[in-house]
Tab-separated table of N, CA and C in Angstrom:
chain	number	residue	atom	x	y	z
T	32	UNK	N	0.810	-1.305	0.069
T	32	UNK	CA	0.254	0.095	-0.019
T	32	UNK	C	0.869	1.250	-0.070
T	33	UNK	N	0.512	2.264	-0.708
T	33	UNK	CA	1.589	3.404	-0.945
T	33	UNK	C	0.620	4.392	-0.481
T	34	UNK	N	1.471	4.987	0.360
T	34	UNK	CA	0.598	6.271	1.216
T	34	UNK	C	1.313	7.546	0.718
T	35	UNK	N	0.369	8.201	-0.180
T	35	UNK	CA	0.480	9.643	-0.745
T	35	UNK	C	-0.079	10.705	0.309
T	36	UNK	N	0.883	11.757	0.559
T	36	UNK	CA	0.793	12.700	1.464
T	36	UNK	C	0.190	13.868	1.635
T	37	UNK	N	0.469	14.287	-0.240
T	37	UNK	CA	-0.005	15.389	-1.009
T	37	UNK	C	-1.092	15.378	-1.506
T	38	UNK	N	-2.000	16.039	-1.257
T	38	UNK	CA	-3.549	16.238	-1.783
T	38	UNK	C	-3.604	15.873	-3.258
T	39	UNK	N	-2.613	17.296	-3.921
T	39	UNK	CA	-2.617	17.128	-5.197
T	39	UNK	C	-2.253	16.200	-5.724
T	40	UNK	N	-1.195	15.440	-5.416
T	40	UNK	CA	-0.845	14.212	-5.918
T	40	UNK	C	-1.553	13.201	-5.674
T	41	UNK	N	-2.228	12.881	-4.566
T	41	UNK	CA	-3.305	11.947	-4.604
T	41	UNK	C	-4.382	11.967	-5.603
T	42	UNK	N	-4.772	13.400	-6.202
T	42	UNK	CA	-6.051	13.571	-7.048
T	42	UNK	C	-5.000	13.544	-8.347
T	43	UNK	N	-4.127	13.835	-8.651
T	43	UNK	CA	-3.408	13.841	-9.985
T	43	UNK	C	-3.278	11.996	-10.475
T	44	UNK	N	-2.754	11.352	-9.096
T	44	UNK	CA	-2.819	10.024	-9.328
T	44	UNK	C	-4.115	9.225	-9.300
T	45	UNK	N	-5.076	10.097	-9.119
T	45	UNK	CA	-6.892	9.276	-8.933
T	45	UNK	C	-7.321	9.546	-10.707
T	46	UNK	N	-6.751	10.791	-11.001
T	46	UNK	CA	-7.306	11.112	-12.072
T	46	UNK	C	-6.690	10.404	-13.390
T	47	UNK	N	-5.239	9.801	-13.306
T	47	UNK	CA	-4.474	9.266	-14.346
T	47	UNK	C	-5.289	7.881	-14.106
T	48	UNK	N	-5.476	7.041	-12.916
T	48	UNK	CA	-6.436	6.246	-12.967
T	48	UNK	C	-7.354	5.916	-13.729
T	49	UNK	N	-8.115	7.165	-13.673
T	49	UNK	CA	-9.341	7.060	-14.450
T	49	UNK	C	-9.589	6.545	-15.819
T	50	UNK	N	-8.412	6.638	-16.774
T	50	UNK	CA	-8.658	6.197	-18.010
T	50	UNK	C	-8.593	4.847	-17.833
T	51	UNK	N	-7.960	4.133	-17.009
T	51	UNK	CA	-8.088	2.858	-16.781
T	51	UNK	C	-9.068	2.159	-16.172
T	52	UNK	N	-9.816	3.089	-15.353
T	52	UNK	CA	-11.006	2.703	-14.626
T	52	UNK	C	-12.069	2.573	-15.759
T	53	UNK	N	-12.187	3.957	-16.470
T	53	UNK	CA	-13.028	3.922	-17.615
T	53	UNK	C	-13.172	2.549	-18.522
T	54	UNK	N	-12.159	2.516	-18.690
T	54	UNK	CA	-12.051	0.819	-19.697
T	54	UNK	C	-12.683	-0.197	-18.528
T	55	UNK	N	-12.267	-0.380	-17.434
T	55	UNK	CA	-12.855	-1.366	-17.048
T	55	UNK	C	-14.474	-1.412	-16.719
T	56	UNK	N	-14.831	-0.259	-16.704
T	56	UNK	CA	-16.186	0.110	-16.345
T	56	UNK	C	-17.081	-0.854	-17.261
T	57	UNK	N	-16.606	-0.942	-18.262
T	57	UNK	CA	-17.488	-1.929	-19.558
T	57	UNK	C	-17.622	-3.425	-18.901
T	58	UNK	N	-16.960	-3.443	-18.191
T	58	UNK	CA	-17.050	-4.817	-17.803
T	58	UNK	C	-17.791	-5.146	-16.598
T	59	UNK	N	-18.462	-3.994	-15.810
T	59	UNK	CA	-19.178	-4.472	-14.748
T	59	UNK	C	-20.609	-3.775	-14.827
T	60	UNK	N	-21.521	-4.207	-13.881
T	60	UNK	CA	-22.848	-3.666	-13.464
T	60	UNK	C	-22.896	-3.141	-12.110
T	61	UNK	N	-23.425	-1.917	-12.004
T	61	UNK	CA	-22.881	-1.576	-10.539
T	61	UNK	C	-24.343	-0.449	-10.444
T	62	UNK	N	-24.669	-0.016	-8.823
T	62	UNK	CA	-25.691	0.868	-8.784
T	62	UNK	C	-24.798	2.105	-8.586
T	63	UNK	N	-25.560	3.437	-9.054
T	63	UNK	CA	-25.160	4.829	-8.725
T	63	UNK	C	-26.093	5.441	-8.018
T	64	UNK	N	-25.759	6.162	-7.142
T	64	UNK	CA	-26.871	6.850	-6.195
T	64	UNK	C	-26.295	8.129	-6.105
T	65	UNK	N	-27.379	9.208	-6.790
T	65	UNK	CA	-26.931	10.471	-7.332
T	65	UNK	C	-27.779	11.299	-6.282
T	66	UNK	N	-27.503	12.271	-5.155
T	66	UNK	CA	-28.321	13.107	-4.686
T	66	UNK	C	-27.976	14.441	-4.859
T	67	UNK	N	-29.197	15.146	-5.183
T	67	UNK	CA	-28.805	16.596	-5.273
T	67	UNK	C	-29.684	17.377	-4.432
T	68	UNK	N	-28.852	18.369	-3.632
T	68	UNK	CA	-29.532	19.200	-2.655
T	68	UNK	C	-29.500	20.569	-3.339
T	69	UNK	N	-30.809	21.323	-3.215
T	69	UNK	CA	-30.659	22.802	-3.501
T	69	UNK	C	-31.177	23.791	-1.892
T	70	UNK	N	-30.357	24.678	-1.756
T	70	UNK	CA	-30.574	25.326	-0.699
T	70	UNK	C	-31.003	26.876	-1.151
T	71	UNK	N	-31.641	27.246	-0.277
T	71	UNK	CA	-32.476	28.456	-0.602
T	71	UNK	C	-31.286	29.469	0.091
T	72	UNK	N	-31.640	30.862	-0.160
T	72	UNK	CA	-30.687	31.997	-0.036
T	72	UNK	C	-30.196	32.104	1.407
T	73	UNK	N	-31.464	31.821	2.435
T	73	UNK	CA	-30.859	31.660	3.784
T	73	UNK	C	-29.755	30.552	4.181
T	74	UNK	N	-29.731	29.666	3.103
T	74	UNK	CA	-28.829	28.352	3.557
T	74	UNK	C	-29.406	27.258	4.020
T	75	UNK	N	-30.763	27.347	4.240
T	75	UNK	CA	-31.513	26.078	4.438
T	75	UNK	C	-31.961	25.279	3.579
T	76	UNK	N	-32.155	23.814	3.484
T	76	UNK	CA	-32.118	22.741	2.639
T	76	UNK	C	-33.469	23.564	2.068
T	77	UNK	N	-33.900	23.534	0.513
T	77	UNK	CA	-35.082	23.871	-0.005
T	77	UNK	C	-35.614	22.735	-0.761
T	78	UNK	N	-34.626	21.514	-1.181
T	78	UNK	CA	-35.079	20.523	-1.656
T	78	UNK	C	-34.342	19.669	-1.734
T	79	UNK	N	-34.500	18.049	-2.221
T	79	UNK	CA	-33.527	17.307	-2.115
T	79	UNK	C	-34.012	16.209	-3.159
T	80	UNK	N	-33.414	15.773	-4.221
T	80	UNK	CA	-33.623	14.834	-5.070
T	80	UNK	C	-32.683	13.350	-4.999
T	81	UNK	N	-33.040	12.211	-4.996
T	81	UNK	CA	-32.268	11.227	-4.876
T	81	UNK	C	-32.706	10.449	-6.137
T	82	UNK	N	-31.694	9.997	-6.834
T	82	UNK	CA	-31.847	9.208	-7.796
T	82	UNK	C	-31.056	7.956	-7.977
T	83	UNK	N	-31.285	6.676	-8.190
T	83	UNK	CA	-30.399	5.676	-8.269
T	83	UNK	C	-30.366	4.923	-9.404
T	84	UNK	N	-29.239	4.748	-10.040
T	84	UNK	CA	-29.264	4.060	-11.370
T	84	UNK	C	-28.539	2.634	-11.319
T	85	UNK	N	-28.893	1.746	-12.343
T	85	UNK	CA	-28.319	0.486	-12.354
T	85	UNK	C	-27.581	0.596	-13.577
T	86	UNK	N	-26.281	0.540	-13.712
T	86	UNK	CA	-25.358	0.870	-14.854
T	86	UNK	C	-25.117	-0.836	-15.311
T	87	UNK	N	-25.377	-0.953	-16.538
T	87	UNK	CA	-25.052	-2.168	-17.151
T	87	UNK	C	-24.415	-2.206	-18.415
T	88	UNK	N	-23.912	-2.991	-19.191
T	88	UNK	CA	-23.241	-2.878	-20.624
T	88	UNK	C	-24.574	-3.253	-21.616
T	89	UNK	N	-24.658	-2.434	-22.555
T	89	UNK	CA	-25.325	-2.486	-23.501
T	89	UNK	C	-24.348	-2.286	-25.228
T	90	UNK	N	-24.238	-3.246	-25.832
T	90	UNK	CA	-23.360	-2.803	-27.204
T	90	UNK	C	-22.025	-2.569	-26.785
T	91	UNK	N	-21.436	-3.344	-25.485
T	91	UNK	CA	-20.172	-2.568	-25.363
T	91	UNK	C	-19.913	-1.737	-24.780
T	92	UNK	N	-21.047	-1.116	-23.928
T	92	UNK	CA	-20.755	0.379	-23.629
T	92	UNK	C	-21.513	0.619	-22.551
T	93	UNK	N	-21.199	1.207	-21.349
T	93	UNK	CA	-22.456	1.057	-20.221
T	93	UNK	C	-23.450	2.188	-20.673
T	94	UNK	N	-24.430	1.807	-19.642
T	94	UNK	CA	-25.943	2.436	-20.103
T	94	UNK	C	-26.603	2.542	-18.369
T	95	UNK	N	-27.044	3.621	-18.074
T	95	UNK	CA	-27.789	3.498	-16.699
T	95	UNK	C	-29.242	3.641	-16.822
T	96	UNK	N	-29.422	2.929	-15.951
T	96	UNK	CA	-31.275	2.716	-15.784
T	96	UNK	C	-31.582	3.318	-14.639
T	97	UNK	N	-32.608	3.896	-14.431
T	97	UNK	CA	-33.002	4.693	-13.371
T	97	UNK	C	-34.065	3.456	-12.676
T	98	UNK	N	-33.668	3.167	-11.484
T	98	UNK	CA	-34.127	2.049	-10.915
T	98	UNK	C	-34.931	2.687	-9.730
T	99	UNK	N	-34.598	3.487	-9.092
T	99	UNK	CA	-34.872	4.178	-7.601
T	99	UNK	C	-35.331	5.634	-7.630
T	100	UNK	N	-36.076	6.181	-6.908
T	100	UNK	CA	-35.887	7.637	-6.783
T	100	UNK	C	-36.752	7.981	-5.167
T	101	UNK	N	-35.614	8.663	-4.460
T	101	UNK	CA	-35.724	8.818	-3.235
T	101	UNK	C	-35.608	7.594	-2.535
T	102	UNK	N	-34.851	6.877	-2.842
T	102	UNK	CA	-34.604	5.463	-2.066
T	102	UNK	C	-35.502	4.435	-2.359
T	103	UNK	N	-36.701	5.096	-3.206
T	103	UNK	CA	-37.667	3.821	-3.183
T	103	UNK	C	-38.013	3.406	-4.676
T	104	UNK	N	-38.077	2.147	-4.569
T	104	UNK	CA	-38.271	1.678	-6.363
T	104	UNK	C	-39.272	2.404	-6.886
T	105	UNK	N	-38.845	2.412	-8.028
T	105	UNK	CA	-40.079	3.242	-9.138
T	105	UNK	C	-41.179	2.399	-9.171
T	106	UNK	N	-42.112	3.090	-9.510
T	106	UNK	CA	-43.810	2.768	-9.665
T	106	UNK	C	-43.687	1.742	-10.720
T	107	UNK	N	-44.647	0.652	-10.814
T	107	UNK	CA	-44.599	-0.419	-11.868
T	107	UNK	C	-44.505	0.138	-13.137
T	108	UNK	N	-45.299	0.980	-13.539
T	108	UNK	CA	-45.777	1.851	-14.790
T	108	UNK	C	-44.563	2.339	-15.212
T	109	UNK	N	-43.637	3.389	-14.551
T	109	UNK	CA	-42.578	3.948	-14.685
T	109	UNK	C	-41.212	3.001	-14.875
T	110	UNK	N	-41.547	1.785	-13.985
T	110	UNK	CA	-40.304	0.916	-14.249
T	110	UNK	C	-40.512	0.390	-15.531
T	111	UNK	N	-41.650	-0.109	-16.016
T	111	UNK	CA	-41.924	-0.689	-17.457
T	111	UNK	C	-41.373	0.560	-18.525
T	112	UNK	N	-41.492	1.695	-18.516
T	112	UNK	CA	-40.919	2.693	-19.397
T	112	UNK	C	-39.485	2.736	-19.361
T	113	UNK	N	-38.712	2.438	-18.223
T	113	UNK	CA	-37.372	2.502	-18.233
T	113	UNK	C	-36.896	1.195	-18.830
T	114	UNK	N	-37.473	0.180	-18.456
T	114	UNK	CA	-37.232	-1.044	-19.012
T	114	UNK	C	-37.346	-0.996	-20.674
T	115	UNK	N	-38.319	-0.375	-21.197
T	115	UNK	CA	-38.349	-0.199	-22.456
T	115	UNK	C	-37.171	0.678	-23.144
T	116	UNK	N	-36.895	1.594	-22.348
T	116	UNK	CA	-35.708	2.301	-22.836
T	116	UNK	C	-34.684	1.541	-22.991
T	117	UNK	N	-34.120	0.928	-22.068
T	117	UNK	CA	-33.211	0.016	-21.963
T	117	UNK	C	-33.302	-1.035	-23.339
T	118	UNK	N	-34.398	-1.756	-23.545
T	118	UNK	CA	-34.513	-2.821	-24.799
T	118	UNK	C	-34.608	-1.618	-26.133
T	119	UNK	N	-34.954	-0.392	-26.091
T	119	UNK	CA	-34.752	0.556	-27.086
T	119	UNK	C	-33.238	0.656	-27.461
T	120	UNK	N	-32.728	1.088	-26.382
T	120	UNK	CA	-31.046	1.548	-26.643
T	120	UNK	C	-30.313	0.313	-27.102
T	121	UNK	N	-30.706	-0.906	-26.593
T	121	UNK	CA	-29.695	-2.206	-26.731
T	121	UNK	C	-30.304	-2.213	-28.159
T	122	UNK	N	-31.211	-2.146	-28.974
T	122	UNK	CA	-31.712	-2.637	-30.232
T	122	UNK	C	-30.966	-1.458	-30.991
T	123	UNK	N	-30.881	-0.149	-30.577
T	123	UNK	CA	-29.991	0.676	-31.492
T	123	UNK	C	-28.423	0.371	-31.244
T	124	UNK	N	-28.143	0.038	-30.238
T	124	UNK	CA	-26.364	0.047	-30.095
T	124	UNK	C	-26.233	-1.347	-31.013
T	125	UNK	N	-27.106	-2.326	-31.109
T	125	UNK	CA	-26.830	-3.677	-31.946
T	125	UNK	C	-26.594	-3.277	-33.491
T	126	UNK	N	-27.304	-2.095	-33.911
T	126	UNK	CA	-27.590	-1.927	-35.450
T	126	UNK	C	-26.167	-0.961	-35.639
T	127	UNK	N	-25.521	-0.513	-34.537
T	127	UNK	CA	-24.296	0.403	-34.812
T	127	UNK	C	-23.340	-0.472	-35.457
T	128	UNK	N	-22.476	0.353	-36.457
T	128	UNK	CA	-21.652	-0.041	-37.185
T	128	UNK	C	-20.198	0.016	-36.248
T	129	UNK	N	-19.239	-0.696	-36.263
T	129	UNK	CA	-17.762	-0.861	-35.657
T	129	UNK	C	-17.659	0.836	-35.657
T	130	UNK	N	-17.269	1.526	-36.548
T	130	UNK	CA	-16.803	2.615	-36.772
T	130	UNK	C	-17.685	3.925	-35.960
T	131	UNK	N	-19.211	3.590	-36.031
T	131	UNK	CA	-20.014	4.445	-34.944
T	131	UNK	C	-19.673	4.053	-33.339
T	132	UNK	N	-19.309	2.817	-33.094
T	132	UNK	CA	-19.028	2.470	-31.797
T	132	UNK	C	-17.417	3.254	-31.271
T	133	UNK	N	-16.638	3.005	-32.389
T	133	UNK	CA	-15.385	3.577	-32.029
T	133	UNK	C	-15.193	5.176	-32.097
T	134	UNK	N	-16.063	5.939	-32.468
T	134	UNK	CA	-16.220	7.258	-32.528
T	134	UNK	C	-16.815	7.480	-31.536
T	135	UNK	N	-18.033	6.760	-30.742
T	135	UNK	CA	-18.704	7.043	-29.512
T	135	UNK	C	-17.440	6.905	-28.357
T	136	UNK	N	-16.932	5.819	-28.399
T	136	UNK	CA	-15.787	5.432	-27.488
T	136	UNK	C	-14.876	6.776	-27.600
T	137	UNK	N	-14.083	7.384	-28.455
T	137	UNK	CA	-13.219	8.417	-28.466
T	137	UNK	C	-14.217	9.734	-28.022
T	138	UNK	N	-15.261	9.902	-28.365
T	138	UNK	CA	-16.201	10.912	-27.852
T	138	UNK	C	-16.298	10.979	-26.450
T	139	UNK	N	-16.502	9.617	-25.590
T	139	UNK	CA	-16.458	9.661	-24.331
T	139	UNK	C	-15.388	9.791	-23.562
T	140	UNK	N	-14.220	9.233	-24.198
T	140	UNK	CA	-12.948	9.342	-23.440
T	140	UNK	C	-12.518	11.002	-23.647
T	141	UNK	N	-12.767	11.691	-24.794
T	141	UNK	CA	-12.519	13.112	-24.865
T	141	UNK	C	-13.358	13.827	-23.889
T	142	UNK	N	-14.871	13.424	-23.750
T	142	UNK	CA	-15.374	14.108	-22.338
T	142	UNK	C	-14.898	14.332	-21.026
T	143	UNK	N	-14.225	12.869	-20.992
T	143	UNK	CA	-13.352	12.877	-19.597
T	143	UNK	C	-12.142	13.414	-19.512
T	144	UNK	N	-11.446	13.971	-20.541
T	144	UNK	CA	-10.483	14.399	-20.713
T	144	UNK	C	-10.089	15.849	-19.705
T	145	UNK	N	-11.163	16.566	-19.595
T	145	UNK	CA	-11.184	17.642	-18.661
T	145	UNK	C	-11.046	17.454	-17.121
T	146	UNK	N	-11.199	15.835	-16.584
T	146	UNK	CA	-10.739	15.518	-15.498
T	146	UNK	C	-9.232	15.898	-14.909
T	147	UNK	N	-8.466	15.650	-15.841
T	147	UNK	CA	-7.022	15.930	-15.875
T	147	UNK	C	-6.579	17.377	-15.508
T	148	UNK	N	-7.767	18.500	-15.670
T	148	UNK	CA	-7.146	19.700	-15.196
T	148	UNK	C	-7.656	20.055	-13.505
T	149	UNK	N	-8.389	18.790	-13.080
T	149	UNK	CA	-8.876	19.190	-11.628
T	149	UNK	C	-7.450	19.460	-10.635
T	150	UNK	N	-6.193	18.667	-10.833
T	150	UNK	CA	-5.252	19.443	-10.088
T	150	UNK	C	-4.934	20.741	-10.278
T	151	UNK	N	-5.228	21.378	-11.443
T	151	UNK	CA	-4.942	22.657	-11.760
T	151	UNK	C	-5.777	23.880	-11.471
T	152	UNK	N	-7.092	23.314	-11.480
T	152	UNK	CA	-7.968	24.222	-11.233
T	152	UNK	C	-8.255	24.188	-9.769
T	153	UNK	N	-8.097	23.588	-8.930
T	153	UNK	CA	-8.238	23.678	-7.471
T	153	UNK	C	-7.179	23.557	-6.556
T	154	UNK	N	-7.170	24.305	-5.238
T	154	UNK	CA	-6.470	24.230	-4.271
T	154	UNK	C	-7.050	22.848	-3.740
T	155	UNK	N	-6.229	22.083	-3.139
T	155	UNK	CA	-6.682	20.748	-2.934
T	155	UNK	C	-5.743	20.569	-1.679
T	156	UNK	N	-6.611	20.155	-0.648
T	156	UNK	CA	-6.088	20.244	1.005
T	156	UNK	C	-6.443	18.631	1.412
T	157	UNK	N	-5.683	17.910	1.839
T	157	UNK	CA	-6.011	16.719	2.717
T	157	UNK	C	-6.297	17.283	4.154
T	158	UNK	N	-7.757	16.656	3.891
T	158	UNK	CA	-8.806	17.003	5.551
T	158	UNK	C	-8.411	16.133	6.460
T	159	UNK	N	-8.115	14.888	6.079
T	159	UNK	CA	-8.323	13.671	7.151
T	159	UNK	C	-8.511	12.466	6.150
T	160	UNK	N	-8.864	11.399	6.979
T	160	UNK	CA	-8.927	10.158	6.667
T	160	UNK	C	-9.984	9.746	7.330
T	161	UNK	N	-10.867	8.491	6.634
T	161	UNK	CA	-12.106	8.022	6.991
T	161	UNK	C	-11.949	6.707	6.479
T	162	UNK	N	-13.131	5.871	6.761
T	162	UNK	CA	-13.610	4.777	6.069
T	162	UNK	C	-14.803	4.663	5.348
T	163	UNK	N	-14.769	3.892	4.149
T	163	UNK	CA	-16.096	4.017	3.307
T	163	UNK	C	-16.139	2.586	2.966
T	164	UNK	N	-17.357	1.685	3.592
T	164	UNK	CA	-17.212	0.330	3.169
T	164	UNK	C	-16.069	-0.579	3.366
T	165	UNK	N	-15.611	-0.214	4.639
T	165	UNK	CA	-14.581	-0.844	5.458
T	165	UNK	C	-13.158	-0.459	4.959
T	166	UNK	N	-13.146	0.475	3.694
T	166	UNK	CA	-11.821	0.740	3.200
T	166	UNK	C	-11.275	2.052	3.476
T	167	UNK	N	-10.087	2.342	4.014
T	167	UNK	CA	-9.319	3.749	4.206
T	167	UNK	C	-9.466	4.506	2.984
T	168	UNK	N	-9.964	5.592	3.173
T	168	UNK	CA	-9.875	6.634	2.600
T	168	UNK	C	-9.289	8.069	2.720
T	169	UNK	N	-8.849	8.975	1.775
T	169	UNK	CA	-8.296	10.214	1.985
T	169	UNK	C	-9.600	11.261	1.838
T	170	UNK	N	-9.696	12.059	2.433
T	170	UNK	CA	-10.623	13.357	2.060
T	170	UNK	C	-9.900	14.340	1.627
T	171	UNK	N	-10.398	14.809	0.779
T	171	UNK	CA	-9.383	15.890	0.045
T	171	UNK	C	-10.645	17.224	-0.188
T	172	UNK	N	-10.228	18.116	0.323
T	172	UNK	CA	-10.938	19.591	0.148
T	172	UNK	C	-10.560	20.188	-1.243
T	173	UNK	N	-11.429	20.399	-1.944
T	173	UNK	CA	-11.092	21.378	-3.392
T	173	UNK	C	-11.895	22.558	-3.254
T	174	UNK	N	-11.063	23.722	-3.452
T	174	UNK	CA	-11.394	25.194	-3.424
T	174	UNK	C	-10.797	25.538	-4.769
T	175	UNK	N	-11.521	26.350	-5.764
T	175	UNK	CA	-11.239	26.652	-6.927
T	175	UNK	C	-10.018	27.799	-7.051
T	176	UNK	N	-9.200	27.543	-7.723
T	176	UNK	CA	-7.954	28.814	-7.675
T	176	UNK	C	-8.882	30.105	-8.411
T	177	UNK	N	-8.723	31.102	-7.695
T	177	UNK	CA	-9.019	32.631	-8.050
T	177	UNK	C	-8.303	32.971	-9.303
T	178	UNK	N	-9.130	32.977	-10.447
T	178	UNK	CA	-8.611	33.598	-11.617
T	178	UNK	C	-8.263	32.502	-12.395
T	179	UNK	N	-8.037	31.131	-12.115
T	179	UNK	CA	-7.816	29.960	-12.990
T	179	UNK	C	-8.648	30.140	-14.119
T	180	UNK	N	-7.862	30.018	-15.419
T	180	UNK	CA	-8.531	29.722	-16.766
T	180	UNK	C	-8.255	28.354	-17.416
T	181	UNK	N	-9.486	27.462	-17.310
T	181	UNK	CA	-9.162	26.197	-17.828
T	181	UNK	C	-8.821	25.985	-19.315
T	182	UNK	N	-8.095	25.169	-19.732
T	182	UNK	CA	-7.360	24.954	-20.898
T	182	UNK	C	-8.475	24.527	-21.842
T	183	UNK	N	-9.431	23.639	-21.391
T	183	UNK	CA	-10.390	22.862	-21.803
T	183	UNK	C	-12.217	23.701	-21.546
T	184	UNK	N	-12.848	23.753	-22.562
T	184	UNK	CA	-13.764	24.422	-22.398
T	184	UNK	C	-14.706	23.690	-21.374
T	185	UNK	N	-14.739	22.687	-21.515
T	185	UNK	CA	-15.740	21.351	-20.574
T	185	UNK	C	-15.360	21.794	-19.239
T	186	UNK	N	-13.634	22.059	-18.925
T	186	UNK	CA	-13.096	22.233	-17.576
T	186	UNK	C	-14.052	23.550	-16.766
T	187	UNK	N	-14.346	24.629	-17.677
T	187	UNK	CA	-15.070	25.537	-17.233
T	187	UNK	C	-15.859	25.628	-16.106
T	188	UNK	N	-16.851	24.475	-15.845
T	188	UNK	CA	-17.647	24.508	-14.777
T	188	UNK	C	-16.961	24.109	-13.767
T	189	UNK	N	-15.677	23.389	-13.730
T	189	UNK	CA	-15.184	23.071	-12.541
T	189	UNK	C	-14.501	24.378	-11.738
T	190	UNK	N	-14.663	25.543	-12.159
T	190	UNK	CA	-14.427	27.065	-11.841
T	190	UNK	C	-15.399	27.407	-10.750
T	191	UNK	N	-16.478	26.916	-11.071
T	191	UNK	CA	-17.738	27.313	-10.286
T	191	UNK	C	-18.128	26.623	-9.051
T	192	UNK	N	-17.482	25.633	-8.512
T	192	UNK	CA	-17.405	24.331	-7.815
T	192	UNK	C	-16.845	24.583	-6.793
T	193	UNK	N	-16.954	23.908	-5.401
T	193	UNK	CA	-16.337	23.589	-4.626
T	193	UNK	C	-16.619	22.461	-3.867
T	194	UNK	N	-15.789	21.777	-3.133
T	194	UNK	CA	-16.318	20.376	-2.645
T	194	UNK	C	-15.286	19.203	-1.828
T	195	UNK	N	-15.537	18.381	-1.902
T	195	UNK	CA	-14.718	17.151	-1.065
T	195	UNK	C	-14.693	15.837	-2.145
T	196	UNK	N	-13.818	15.191	-2.038
T	196	UNK	CA	-13.438	14.093	-2.664
T	196	UNK	C	-12.949	12.961	-2.233
T	197	UNK	N	-13.463	11.774	-1.639
T	197	UNK	CA	-12.869	10.877	-1.039
T	197	UNK	C	-12.270	9.678	-1.913
T	198	UNK	N	-11.063	9.696	-1.636
T	198	UNK	CA	-10.464	8.516	-2.490
T	198	UNK	C	-9.735	7.528	-1.646
T	199	UNK	N	-10.100	6.168	-2.173
T	199	UNK	CA	-9.613	4.916	-1.726
T	199	UNK	C	-7.936	4.839	-1.649
T	200	UNK	N	-7.799	4.579	-0.667
T	200	UNK	CA	-6.190	4.507	-0.447
T	200	UNK	C	-5.400	3.715	-1.160
T	201	UNK	N	-6.031	2.477	-1.224
T	201	UNK	CA	-5.112	1.484	-2.025
T	201	UNK	C	-5.291	1.591	-3.356
T	202	UNK	N	-6.246	1.820	-4.200
T	202	UNK	CA	-6.623	1.755	-5.634
T	202	UNK	C	-6.627	3.465	-6.174
T	203	UNK	N	-6.571	4.321	-5.274
T	203	UNK	CA	-6.785	5.807	-5.939
T	203	UNK	C	-7.935	5.971	-6.659
T	204	UNK	N	-8.949	5.484	-6.391
T	204	UNK	CA	-10.171	5.566	-7.154
T	204	UNK	C	-11.234	6.444	-6.069
T	205	UNK	N	-11.965	7.379	-7.034
T	205	UNK	CA	-12.902	8.410	-6.030
T	205	UNK	C	-14.026	7.332	-5.769
T	206	UNK	N	-14.463	7.475	-4.457
T	206	UNK	CA	-15.277	6.765	-3.884
T	206	UNK	C	-16.834	7.490	-3.474
T	207	UNK	N	-16.351	8.675	-3.329
T	207	UNK	CA	-17.477	9.763	-3.132
T	207	UNK	C	-16.929	11.127	-3.526
T	208	UNK	N	-17.968	11.896	-3.820
T	208	UNK	CA	-17.785	13.062	-4.057
T	208	UNK	C	-18.914	14.114	-3.748
T	209	UNK	N	-18.570	15.156	-3.192
T	209	UNK	CA	-19.741	16.318	-2.722
T	209	UNK	C	-19.370	17.579	-3.606
T	210	UNK	N	-19.867	18.287	-4.280
T	210	UNK	CA	-19.731	19.358	-4.933
T	210	UNK	C	-21.147	20.433	-4.674
T	211	UNK	N	-20.554	21.406	-4.194
T	211	UNK	CA	-21.355	22.598	-4.243
T	211	UNK	C	-20.877	23.926	-5.301
T	212	UNK	N	-22.460	24.185	-6.262
T	212	UNK	CA	-22.160	25.607	-7.270
T	212	UNK	C	-21.962	26.906	-5.943
T	213	UNK	N	-20.938	27.496	-6.059
T	213	UNK	CA	-20.701	28.490	-5.587
T	213	UNK	C	-20.956	29.785	-6.545
T	214	UNK	N	-20.842	30.028	-7.714
T	214	UNK	CA	-20.606	30.810	-8.602
T	214	UNK	C	-21.535	30.525	-9.642
T	215	UNK	N	-23.138	30.699	-9.684
T	215	UNK	CA	-23.838	30.059	-10.967
T	215	UNK	C	-23.337	30.520	-12.163
């Protein structure tokens, strides 16, 4: 087990591993829980939405199917509609040519390239350690650097966020993130 103590180094290594993890992603199914909280001007929670997606492989690429809302299974009618979407997408992907699949894979990899700017966009600080799922993680705080101009247009959104990233100490994989929009 390698222990890095520098927050920027931890994040840099985790972003570099993202490309490998992105390829592995095609071989797994998993659940992803997305929780979005909105706060009023007074700082009080005004609304919260939770959606859980089941990711699977369709036509050699990941696809996310909505399976829960607010930690409750979808009503039968909505679940059927989601299953119909899966079947429609699966049929579409089976009809795609090899060049279409290659182009889409390249586009998706390009979309993730902006992640490499994270160590440059943020002042990163090691805020401590914790355990998630029985595994040790580093907790990294991320504050945007004032005046930083991203190299990639897609990375511009990062300059409007602050948050925390929990990184698995053994495999340098992000386990959890929290992001707050600080400049709409």
